[in-house]
PDB file of C-alpha atoms in Angstrom:
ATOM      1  CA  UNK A   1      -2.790 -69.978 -44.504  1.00  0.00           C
ATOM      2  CA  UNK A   2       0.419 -71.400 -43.533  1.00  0.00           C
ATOM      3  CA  UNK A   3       2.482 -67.849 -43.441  1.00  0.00           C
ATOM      4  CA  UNK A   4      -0.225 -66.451 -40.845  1.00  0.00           C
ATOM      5  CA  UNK A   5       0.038 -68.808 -38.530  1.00  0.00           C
ATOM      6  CA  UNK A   6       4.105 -68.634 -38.778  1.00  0.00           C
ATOM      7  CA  UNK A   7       3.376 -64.999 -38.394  1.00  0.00           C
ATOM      8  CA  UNK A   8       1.277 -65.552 -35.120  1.00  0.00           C
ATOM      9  CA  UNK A   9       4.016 -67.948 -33.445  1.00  0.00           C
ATOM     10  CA  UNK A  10       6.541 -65.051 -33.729  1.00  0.00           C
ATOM     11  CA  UNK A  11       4.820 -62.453 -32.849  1.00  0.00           C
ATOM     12  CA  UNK A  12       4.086 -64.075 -29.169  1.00  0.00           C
ATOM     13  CA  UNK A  13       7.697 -65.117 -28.782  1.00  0.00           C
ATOM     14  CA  UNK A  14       8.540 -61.580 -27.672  1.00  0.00           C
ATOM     15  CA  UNK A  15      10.844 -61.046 -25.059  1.00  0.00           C
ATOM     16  CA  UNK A  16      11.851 -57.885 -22.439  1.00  0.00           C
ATOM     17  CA  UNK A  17      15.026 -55.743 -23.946  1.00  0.00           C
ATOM     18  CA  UNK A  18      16.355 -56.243 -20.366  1.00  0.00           C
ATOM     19  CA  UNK A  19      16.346 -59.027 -18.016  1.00  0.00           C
ATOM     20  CA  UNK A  20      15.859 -59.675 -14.201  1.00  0.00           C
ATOM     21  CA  UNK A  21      19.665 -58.501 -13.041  1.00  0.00           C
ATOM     22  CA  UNK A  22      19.435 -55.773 -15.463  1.00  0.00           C
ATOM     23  CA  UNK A  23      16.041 -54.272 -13.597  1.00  0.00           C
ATOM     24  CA  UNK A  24      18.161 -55.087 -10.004  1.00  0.00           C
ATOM     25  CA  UNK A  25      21.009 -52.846 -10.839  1.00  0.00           C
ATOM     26  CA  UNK A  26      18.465 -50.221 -12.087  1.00  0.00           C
ATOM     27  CA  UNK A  27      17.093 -50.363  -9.150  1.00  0.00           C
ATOM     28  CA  UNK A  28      20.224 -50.019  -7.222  1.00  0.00           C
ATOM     29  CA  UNK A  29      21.002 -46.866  -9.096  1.00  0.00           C
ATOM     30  CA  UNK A  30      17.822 -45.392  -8.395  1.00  0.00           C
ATOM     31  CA  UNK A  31      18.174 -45.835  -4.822  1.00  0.00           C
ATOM     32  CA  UNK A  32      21.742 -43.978  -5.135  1.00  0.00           C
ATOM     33  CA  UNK A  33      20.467 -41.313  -6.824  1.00  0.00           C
ATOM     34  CA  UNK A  34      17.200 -40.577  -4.220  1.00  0.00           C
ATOM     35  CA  UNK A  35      19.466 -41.218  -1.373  1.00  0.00           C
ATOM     36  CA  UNK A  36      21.382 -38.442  -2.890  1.00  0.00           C
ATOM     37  CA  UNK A  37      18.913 -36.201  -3.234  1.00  0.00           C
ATOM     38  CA  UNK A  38      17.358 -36.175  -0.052  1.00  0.00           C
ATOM     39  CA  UNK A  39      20.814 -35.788   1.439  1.00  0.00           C
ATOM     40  CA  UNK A  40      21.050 -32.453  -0.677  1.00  0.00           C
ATOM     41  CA  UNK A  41      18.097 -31.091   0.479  1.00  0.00           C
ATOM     42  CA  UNK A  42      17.665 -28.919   3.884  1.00  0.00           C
ATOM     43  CA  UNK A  43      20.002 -26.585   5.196  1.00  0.00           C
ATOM     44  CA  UNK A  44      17.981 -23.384   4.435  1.00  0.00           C
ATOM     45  CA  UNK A  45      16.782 -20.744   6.962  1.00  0.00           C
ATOM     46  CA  UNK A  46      13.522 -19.908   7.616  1.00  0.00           C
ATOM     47  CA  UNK A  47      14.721 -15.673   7.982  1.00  0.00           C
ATOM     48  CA  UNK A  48      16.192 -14.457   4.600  1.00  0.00           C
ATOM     49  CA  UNK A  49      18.547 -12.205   6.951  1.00  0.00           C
ATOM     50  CA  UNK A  50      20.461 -15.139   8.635  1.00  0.00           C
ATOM     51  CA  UNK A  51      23.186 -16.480   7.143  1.00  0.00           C
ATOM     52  CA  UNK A  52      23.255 -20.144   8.010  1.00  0.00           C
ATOM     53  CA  UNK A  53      26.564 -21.861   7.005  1.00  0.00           C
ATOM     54  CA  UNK A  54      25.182 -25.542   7.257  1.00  0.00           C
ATOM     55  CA  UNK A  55      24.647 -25.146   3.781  1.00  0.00           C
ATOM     56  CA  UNK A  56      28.201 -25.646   2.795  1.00  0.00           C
ATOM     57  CA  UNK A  57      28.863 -28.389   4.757  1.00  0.00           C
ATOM     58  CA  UNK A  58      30.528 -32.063   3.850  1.00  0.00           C
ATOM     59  CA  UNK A  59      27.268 -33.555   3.612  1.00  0.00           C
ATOM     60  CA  UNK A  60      25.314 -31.312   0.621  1.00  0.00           C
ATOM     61  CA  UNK A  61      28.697 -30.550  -0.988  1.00  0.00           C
ATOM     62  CA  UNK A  62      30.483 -33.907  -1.398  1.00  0.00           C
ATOM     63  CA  UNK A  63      28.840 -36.760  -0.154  1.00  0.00           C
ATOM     64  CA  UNK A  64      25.671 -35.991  -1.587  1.00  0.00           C
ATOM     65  CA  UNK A  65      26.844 -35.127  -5.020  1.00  0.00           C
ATOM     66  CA  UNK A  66      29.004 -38.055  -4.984  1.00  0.00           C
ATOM     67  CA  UNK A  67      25.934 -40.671  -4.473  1.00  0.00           C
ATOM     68  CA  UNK A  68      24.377 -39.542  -7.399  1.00  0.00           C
ATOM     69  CA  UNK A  69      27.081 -39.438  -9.542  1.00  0.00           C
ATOM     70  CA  UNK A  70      27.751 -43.083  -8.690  1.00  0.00           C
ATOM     71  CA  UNK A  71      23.976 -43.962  -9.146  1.00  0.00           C
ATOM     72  CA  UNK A  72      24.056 -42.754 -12.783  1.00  0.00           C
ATOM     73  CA  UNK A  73      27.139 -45.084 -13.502  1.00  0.00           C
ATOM     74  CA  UNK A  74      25.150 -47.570 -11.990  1.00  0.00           C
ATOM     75  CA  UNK A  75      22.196 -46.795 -14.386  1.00  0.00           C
ATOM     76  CA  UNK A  76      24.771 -46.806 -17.298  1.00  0.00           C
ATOM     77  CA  UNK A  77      25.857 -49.708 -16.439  1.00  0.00           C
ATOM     78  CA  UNK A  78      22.609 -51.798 -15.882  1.00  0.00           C
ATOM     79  CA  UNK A  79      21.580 -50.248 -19.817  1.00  0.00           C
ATOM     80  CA  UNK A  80      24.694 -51.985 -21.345  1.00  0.00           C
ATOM     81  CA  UNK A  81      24.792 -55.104 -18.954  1.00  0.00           C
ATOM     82  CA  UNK A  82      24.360 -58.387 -21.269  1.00  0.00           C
ATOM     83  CA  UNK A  83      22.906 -61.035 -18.697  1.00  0.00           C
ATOM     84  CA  UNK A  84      23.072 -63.543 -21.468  1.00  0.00           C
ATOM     85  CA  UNK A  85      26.852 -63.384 -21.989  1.00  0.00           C
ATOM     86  CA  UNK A  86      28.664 -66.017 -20.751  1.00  0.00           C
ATOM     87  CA  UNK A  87      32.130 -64.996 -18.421  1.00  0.00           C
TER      88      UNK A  87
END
């Protein structure tokens, strides 16, 4: 009777595999990564004959690109963050 209740105690000590600053820097990345996106998108023309060279421009090809690269670090980096180690 005594091992259940043992049993019981641990069960309901069960904690989150990430904590509060990990969730923050997830969040972070996310934001990156939409922001990224939606500065992708666009730059298409509604006539299939007209060539419309705002495609290739600094915005969709490098910036864009860029900000969703760095949100994926971000993500990678809010996975192996330890909030319980001490600096």
């Amino acid at each position: 009777m005594a091992n259940k209740n043992n049993n019981v105690n641990s069960e309901s000590k069960q904690e989150f595999i990430f904590q509060k600053k990990n969730y923050i820097f997830m969040f972070i990345g996310l934001a990156f990564i939409t922001i990224g996106f939606i500065l992708m998108s666009g730059g298409g023309s509604n006539d299939p004959n007209v060539y419309n060279p705002e495609i290739y421009n600094f915005r969709r090809i490098r910036l864009a690109p860029t900000l969703v690269l760095i949100g994926l670090g971000i993500e990678v980096y809010a996975i192996l963050l330890n909030p319980k180690k001490k600096n």
